[in-house]
Coordinates of C-alpha atoms in Angstrom, one line a residue:
M250 CA 26.7 -73.8 10.5
K251 CA 24.8 -71.1 11.7
Q252 CA 23.4 -68.1 10.2
T253 CA 23.5 -64.8 10.9
Q254 CA 21.7 -62.1 9.8
K255 CA 23.6 -59.0 9.1
L256 CA 22.0 -55.4 10.3
R257 CA 20.9 -52.9 7.5
P258 CA 23.2 -50.0 8.0
V259 CA 20.9 -47.1 9.0
N260 CA 22.3 -44.5 6.5
K261 CA 20.7 -46.7 4.1
I262 CA 17.2 -45.8 4.9
P263 CA 15.8 -44.4 1.7
K264 CA 15.2 -40.4 1.4
E265 CA 11.3 -41.2 0.9
I266 CA 10.6 -42.8 4.6
R267 CA 13.5 -40.3 6.5
L268 CA 11.7 -37.5 9.1
P269 CA 12.0 -34.6 8.0
D270 CA 14.7 -31.6 8.9
E271 CA 13.9 -30.1 12.4
R272 CA 16.3 -28.3 12.8
I273 CA 15.8 -24.1 13.0
S274 CA 17.4 -22.8 10.0
V275 CA 20.1 -20.5 10.0
W276 CA 18.2 -18.2 7.6
S277 CA 15.5 -18.0 10.5
L278 CA 18.1 -16.8 13.4
V279 CA 19.5 -14.2 11.2
L280 CA 15.8 -12.4 10.5
L281 CA 15.3 -12.4 13.8
G282 CA 18.3 -11.4 14.5
V283 CA 17.7 -8.5 12.2
G284 CA 14.2 -7.9 13.0
L285 CA 15.2 -7.6 16.5
L286 CA 18.2 -5.1 15.8
S287 CA 15.2 -3.0 13.7
F288 CA 13.3 -2.8 16.4
V289 CA 15.4 -1.3 19.4
L290 CA 17.0 1.3 16.2
L291 CA 12.4 2.2 16.0
L292 CA 13.0 2.6 19.6
I293 CA 16.1 4.9 19.4
G294 CA 14.2 6.6 16.6
R295 CA 11.2 7.5 18.7
E296 CA 13.2 9.4 20.9
H297 CA 15.9 11.3 18.6
S298 CA 14.4 12.5 15.7
A299 CA 18.0 13.5 13.9
F300 CA 18.6 9.2 14.6
A301 CA 15.4 8.3 12.5
E302 CA 16.4 11.3 10.0
L303 CA 19.8 9.5 9.4
C304 CA 18.3 6.2 9.0
N305 CA 15.3 7.3 6.9
R306 CA 17.5 9.2 4.2
S307 CA 20.2 6.4 4.3
I308 CA 19.4 3.2 4.3
G309 CA 15.3 3.7 4.2
A310 CA 15.9 5.6 0.8
A311 CA 18.2 3.2 -1.0
L312 CA 15.8 0.3 -0.1
R313 CA 12.4 2.2 -1.2
A314 CA 14.8 3.0 -4.4
V315 CA 16.0 -1.0 -5.0
L316 CA 12.2 -1.9 -4.3
A317 CA 10.4 0.8 -6.6
F318 CA 13.1 -0.2 -9.4
L319 CA 12.9 -4.1 -8.8
T320 CA 8.3 -3.4 -9.4
N321 CA 8.5 -0.7 -12.0
V322 CA 8.9 -3.1 -14.9
L323 CA 5.4 -5.0 -13.6
P324 CA 2.5 -3.0 -15.4
F325 CA -0.1 -4.0 -12.5
S326 CA 0.4 -3.7 -9.0
L327 CA 2.4 -6.8 -7.1
A328 CA 0.8 -5.8 -3.7
E329 CA -2.7 -5.8 -4.9
F330 CA -1.7 -9.3 -6.5
L331 CA -0.2 -10.8 -3.4
I332 CA -3.4 -9.5 -1.1
L333 CA -5.5 -10.9 -3.2
M334 CA -3.4 -14.5 -3.1
L335 CA -3.2 -14.0 0.7
P336 CA -5.5 -16.4 1.4
L337 CA -4.9 -19.0 -0.8
F338 CA -1.1 -18.3 0.7
L339 CA -2.3 -19.4 4.2
V340 CA -4.3 -22.3 3.3
L341 CA -1.1 -23.6 1.3
L342 CA 0.9 -22.8 4.7
I343 CA -1.6 -24.6 6.9
R344 CA -1.9 -27.7 4.1
Y345 CA 2.1 -27.6 4.3
A346 CA 2.1 -27.7 8.1
I347 CA -0.4 -30.6 8.8
K348 CA 1.0 -32.7 5.8
H349 CA 5.3 -32.3 6.5
K350 CA 5.3 -30.6 10.3
S351 CA 2.9 -32.3 12.5
R352 CA 5.1 -35.4 13.4
N353 CA 6.8 -34.0 16.2
W354 CA 7.1 -31.0 18.4
R355 CA 10.6 -30.3 16.7
C356 CA 8.4 -30.0 13.6
V357 CA 6.4 -27.6 14.4
L358 CA 8.7 -25.4 16.5
S359 CA 11.0 -25.7 13.2
Y360 CA 8.4 -24.4 11.3
T361 CA 7.0 -21.7 13.8
V362 CA 10.0 -20.0 14.0
S363 CA 10.1 -20.1 10.0
L364 CA 6.8 -18.2 10.1
V365 CA 7.3 -16.0 12.7
S366 CA 11.3 -15.1 10.8
I367 CA 9.0 -14.4 7.6
A368 CA 7.3 -12.0 9.8
S369 CA 10.3 -10.4 11.1
L370 CA 11.6 -9.8 7.7
F371 CA 8.3 -7.6 6.6
F372 CA 8.9 -6.0 10.1
S373 CA 12.3 -4.8 9.3
V374 CA 11.1 -3.9 5.9
F375 CA 8.6 -1.8 7.6
V376 CA 10.8 -0.1 9.9
W377 CA 13.5 1.0 7.3
T378 CA 11.0 2.4 4.3
C379 CA 8.3 4.0 6.5
G380 CA 8.4 3.4 10.3
M381 CA 11.5 5.3 10.7
G382 CA 9.5 8.5 8.6
Y383 CA 7.0 8.8 11.3
H384 CA 10.0 10.0 13.9
T385 CA 11.7 12.0 11.9
P386 CA 11.6 16.3 12.3
T387 CA 8.9 17.8 10.7
L388 CA 7.5 18.7 7.5
S389 CA 6.8 22.2 9.3
E390 CA 10.2 22.5 11.3
R391 CA 12.0 21.7 7.9
L392 CA 10.5 24.3 5.9
S393 CA 10.5 26.6 8.8
L394 CA 6.7 27.0 9.1
A395 CA 4.3 27.2 11.6
D396 CA 2.5 24.2 12.5
E397 CA -0.4 25.4 15.1
A398 CA -3.9 26.3 15.3
V399 CA -5.5 28.6 13.0
S400 CA -8.5 30.7 13.1
A401 CA -11.6 31.1 11.1
D402 CA -10.2 34.3 9.7
E403 CA -6.9 32.6 8.4
L404 CA -8.5 30.1 6.9
A405 CA -10.4 31.8 5.0
D406 CA -7.5 34.3 3.8
T407 CA -5.7 31.2 3.2
A408 CA -8.7 30.3 0.2
H409 CA -8.8 33.4 -1.6
K410 CA -5.2 32.8 -2.1
L411 CA -5.9 29.4 -3.3
I412 CA -8.7 30.7 -5.9
E413 CA -6.6 33.6 -7.3
E414 CA -3.5 31.4 -7.8
M415 CA -5.9 28.5 -9.5
E416 CA -8.2 31.1 -11.8
P417 CA -5.1 31.1 -14.5
Y418 CA -5.2 27.7 -15.1
L419 CA -9.2 27.0 -15.2
S420 CA -9.1 28.5 -19.0
D421 CA -6.8 25.0 -20.0
V422 CA -9.2 22.6 -18.3
R423 CA -12.0 21.0 -20.2
Y424 CA -15.4 20.0 -18.8
T425 CA -17.6 17.1 -19.1
E426 CA -21.7 18.1 -19.0
S427 CA -21.5 17.0 -15.5
G428 CA -19.5 19.5 -14.5
A429 CA -16.0 17.1 -14.0
S430 CA -13.7 17.7 -15.1
V431 CA -11.1 15.5 -18.1
M432 CA -7.2 14.9 -18.1
P433 CA -5.6 15.3 -21.0
Y434 CA -3.0 12.4 -21.2
S435 CA -3.1 8.9 -19.2
L436 CA -2.0 8.0 -16.0
T437 CA 1.8 6.8 -17.5
Q438 CA 2.3 10.3 -18.8
M439 CA 1.0 11.9 -15.6
N440 CA 3.6 10.0 -13.9
Q441 CA 6.2 11.3 -15.6
K442 CA 5.3 14.5 -15.1
L443 CA 5.1 14.3 -11.1
I444 CA 8.3 12.7 -11.3
V445 CA 9.9 15.7 -12.9
S446 CA 8.0 17.5 -10.1
Y447 CA 9.3 16.0 -7.5
K448 CA 12.6 16.4 -8.6
T449 CA 12.6 19.9 -8.9
L450 CA 11.7 20.2 -5.4
A451 CA 14.4 17.8 -4.1
G452 CA 16.4 20.7 -5.9
Q453 CA 15.3 22.9 -3.5
H454 CA 14.6 20.7 -0.2
P455 CA 17.7 18.2 -0.3
F456 CA 15.3 15.9 2.2
I457 CA 13.0 15.0 -0.6
Q458 CA 14.5 11.8 -2.3
T459 CA 14.8 11.4 -6.4
H460 CA 14.0 8.1 -8.0
R461 CA 12.2 6.3 -10.7
S462 CA 8.9 5.4 -9.4
R463 CA 5.8 4.0 -11.2
L464 CA 2.1 4.9 -9.9
K465 CA 0.5 1.3 -10.1
P466 CA -3.7 1.6 -10.6
V467 CA -5.9 -0.6 -9.1
L468 CA -7.9 -3.1 -10.5
L469 CA -10.2 -3.3 -7.6
S470 CA -10.5 0.1 -7.6
V471 CA -14.1 0.1 -6.6
P472 CA -14.1 -2.0 -3.9
M473 CA -11.6 1.0 -2.7
S474 CA -14.0 3.2 -3.5
Y475 CA -16.9 1.9 -0.7
A476 CA -13.7 1.6 2.0
H477 CA -13.0 5.2 1.0
F478 CA -9.3 4.5 -0.2
T479 CA -7.8 6.7 -3.2
G480 CA -4.7 5.4 -3.0
F481 CA -1.8 3.4 -1.1
Y482 CA 1.7 3.1 -0.4
T483 CA 2.9 -0.4 0.4
F484 CA 6.1 -0.7 2.1
F485 CA 7.3 -4.1 1.0
T486 CA 7.2 -3.6 -3.0
G487 CA 8.5 0.0 -3.2
E488 CA 4.6 1.0 -5.4
A489 CA 2.5 3.7 -5.1
N490 CA -1.0 2.4 -6.1
L491 CA -4.0 4.2 -7.5
N492 CA -7.6 4.3 -7.3
V493 CA -9.0 5.2 -10.7
D494 CA -12.4 4.7 -9.9
F495 CA -12.1 8.3 -8.5
P496 CA -12.7 11.5 -10.8
A497 CA -9.5 12.6 -12.9
Y498 CA -9.0 15.7 -10.9
T499 CA -8.5 14.0 -7.8
L500 CA -5.8 11.6 -9.4
P501 CA -2.7 13.8 -9.6
F502 CA -2.9 14.8 -6.2
T503 CA -3.6 11.1 -4.8
A504 CA -0.4 10.0 -6.9
A505 CA 1.3 13.0 -5.6
H506 CA 0.8 12.2 -2.1
E507 CA 1.4 8.2 -2.4
L508 CA 4.5 9.2 -4.1
A509 CA 5.7 11.0 -1.4
H510 CA 5.7 8.3 0.9
G511 CA 7.5 6.5 -1.3
R512 CA 10.1 9.3 -0.7
G513 CA 10.1 9.0 3.1
I514 CA 7.3 11.6 3.8
A515 CA 5.3 9.0 6.2
R516 CA 3.2 12.1 7.9
E517 CA -0.3 11.8 6.6
N518 CA -0.7 15.6 6.7
E519 CA 2.9 16.1 5.6
A520 CA 2.4 13.9 2.6
N521 CA -1.0 15.9 1.7
F522 CA 1.5 19.0 1.6
M523 CA 4.2 17.4 -0.7
A524 CA 2.0 16.1 -2.6
F525 CA 0.2 20.3 -3.2
L526 CA 3.6 21.4 -3.3
A527 CA 4.7 18.8 -6.3
C528 CA 1.1 19.8 -8.4
V529 CA 1.9 23.2 -8.3
H530 CA 5.5 22.8 -9.4
S531 CA 4.5 21.3 -12.2
E532 CA 5.1 22.7 -16.2
D533 CA 1.8 21.2 -16.3
A534 CA -1.6 23.7 -15.9
Y535 CA -3.9 20.8 -15.6
I536 CA -1.6 19.3 -12.6
R537 CA -1.3 22.9 -11.0
Y538 CA -5.3 23.1 -11.5
C539 CA -5.6 20.0 -9.5
G540 CA -3.0 20.6 -6.9
Y541 CA -4.8 24.0 -5.7
L542 CA -8.4 22.6 -6.0
N543 CA -7.7 19.1 -3.8
L544 CA -5.7 21.9 -1.2
L545 CA -8.8 24.1 -1.2
E546 CA -11.1 21.8 -0.6
Y547 CA -9.4 20.5 2.8
V548 CA -9.3 24.3 3.3
L549 CA -13.0 24.9 2.7
S550 CA -14.0 22.1 5.0
A551 CA -11.7 23.3 7.6
L552 CA -13.4 26.5 7.3
Y553 CA -16.9 25.5 7.6
D554 CA -16.5 24.2 10.7
A555 CA -14.5 27.0 12.0
D556 CA -17.3 29.2 10.5
I557 CA -20.2 27.5 12.0
S558 CA -19.0 28.0 15.9
E559 CA -17.7 31.4 15.0
N560 CA -20.8 32.2 12.8
K561 CA -19.0 34.7 11.0
G562 CA -20.3 33.7 7.6
L563 CA -16.7 33.8 6.4
Y564 CA -17.4 30.0 4.3
Y565 CA -20.2 31.2 2.2
G566 CA -17.9 34.9 1.2
V567 CA -15.7 32.2 0.4
I568 CA -17.6 29.9 -1.8
D569 CA -19.3 33.6 -3.5
T570 CA -15.7 34.3 -5.6
L571 CA -15.1 30.7 -6.4
D572 CA -15.4 30.3 -10.5
A573 CA -18.8 28.6 -11.4
R574 CA -16.3 25.6 -13.2
A575 CA -14.0 25.1 -10.1
W576 CA -17.7 24.8 -8.3
G577 CA -18.8 22.8 -10.8
E578 CA -16.5 20.3 -10.3
L579 CA -17.0 19.8 -6.3
V580 CA -20.5 19.4 -7.2
A581 CA -19.6 16.5 -9.6
Y582 CA -17.4 14.7 -7.3
S583 CA -20.2 15.2 -4.2
A584 CA -22.8 13.5 -6.6
F585 CA -20.2 10.7 -7.7
F586 CA -19.6 10.0 -3.7
D587 CA -23.5 10.1 -2.6
K588 CA -23.2 6.2 -3.3
Y589 CA -19.9 5.3 -1.4
R590 CA -20.5 8.0 1.4
D591 CA -22.0 5.5 4.5
T592 CA -21.1 2.2 4.0
T593 CA -19.8 0.1 6.5
I594 CA -16.8 -1.6 5.2
S595 CA -15.3 2.4 5.1
E596 CA -16.3 2.2 9.0
I597 CA -14.0 -0.8 9.3
S598 CA -11.2 0.3 7.2
G599 CA -10.9 3.7 8.7
A600 CA -11.2 2.4 12.0
V601 CA -7.8 -0.1 10.8
N602 CA -6.1 3.0 9.2
D603 CA -6.7 5.1 12.6
S604 CA -5.1 2.7 14.6
Y605 CA -2.6 2.0 12.2
L606 CA -1.8 5.5 12.3
K607 CA -2.1 6.2 16.4
A608 CA 0.6 3.0 16.5
N609 CA 3.0 4.9 14.7
G610 CA 3.1 8.0 16.6
T611 CA 0.3 10.3 14.6
E612 CA -1.8 10.8 17.9
E613 CA -4.8 12.8 15.5
G614 CA -5.2 9.1 13.4
E615 CA -7.3 9.8 10.7
K616 CA -8.0 13.5 11.4
S617 CA -4.1 14.2 10.6
Y618 CA -4.9 14.5 7.1
G619 CA -6.9 17.4 7.8
L620 CA -4.0 18.9 9.4
V621 CA -2.6 20.2 5.9
V622 CA -4.7 23.2 6.4
N623 CA -2.2 24.4 9.6
L624 CA 0.8 24.2 6.7
A625 CA -1.3 25.6 3.9
V626 CA -1.8 28.7 6.3
S627 CA 1.7 28.9 7.5
Y628 CA 2.5 28.3 3.6
Y629 CA 0.5 31.3 2.6
K630 CA 1.2 33.7 5.7
N631 CA 5.1 33.7 5.4
R632 CA 4.7 34.0 1.2

């Protein structure tokens, strides 16, 4: 009898030699859909500030609080760790793609869609944690302040008032031989004091979000100094990251600035002014001192530029009234910053940050940080 060989059933092919799944996953499609929806809503928010405010104070506030809660347990900056690991992640992604996802065009397509969907997720998180915040009503509208160009005389008057209000706290500050002040507590204690300050402000202004957040000292603070970054808020981890290489008197103000971002204040000049309010509403004398002196620096810088053009000599008149201890602090800071003043990396980082701010509707770019003086002048005129 003739023997016949039976065909081996297809479903018996060992798993190890089967082709990988070439289908686009449902999760990828969901993330892409969420990203598209977020983009559309962002466009609506750009045109309607009330809608942006609603999103920022509802979904945005909830997401920022959740991210901060999840990362508070970590004593280090998760954002810094992820950024440092990014080159390794990219290498692993490329290696995996070459080894497992390059057999045919369907594999390449499904893998590409997966990567794009992950990018879409990050974009969506940005829209809800930060993006909408750039299009909410301005802080000047919320606080009934006039945000307009100011004269040299107005700047000089504001500087005098800042000096006058700062002077009572100078006796509580300890200085080193170089003139730099010493922060009398740890970063953890400073963080707690600023949280209390923001809670006080939130009682006065309902648009300020309240939640517990933890400042994260950056390990690579010295490289950050060369890039002229004193701190940064990471939207995808909800962390306020602090450059601890900078002098002590800058830390409370910078920390309060980054904490403001984590509370829905996206624009840089507004985060600066909110940092000032948070510092001067603190019950701690050193934090108040830092708030007044940091804002005074912005006002003095603007006054110097305005005074040169108007040739009034107001700048030096203000400097003459500044206490020697506060002036020594500024001299010490200038000496510290000399080695970082002109660096290539600062030019690159500045250009990137400028482009980022302009892309999010801040026409002034990096110059927007200094626009805090307009709010300061209006604030003291109202008082």
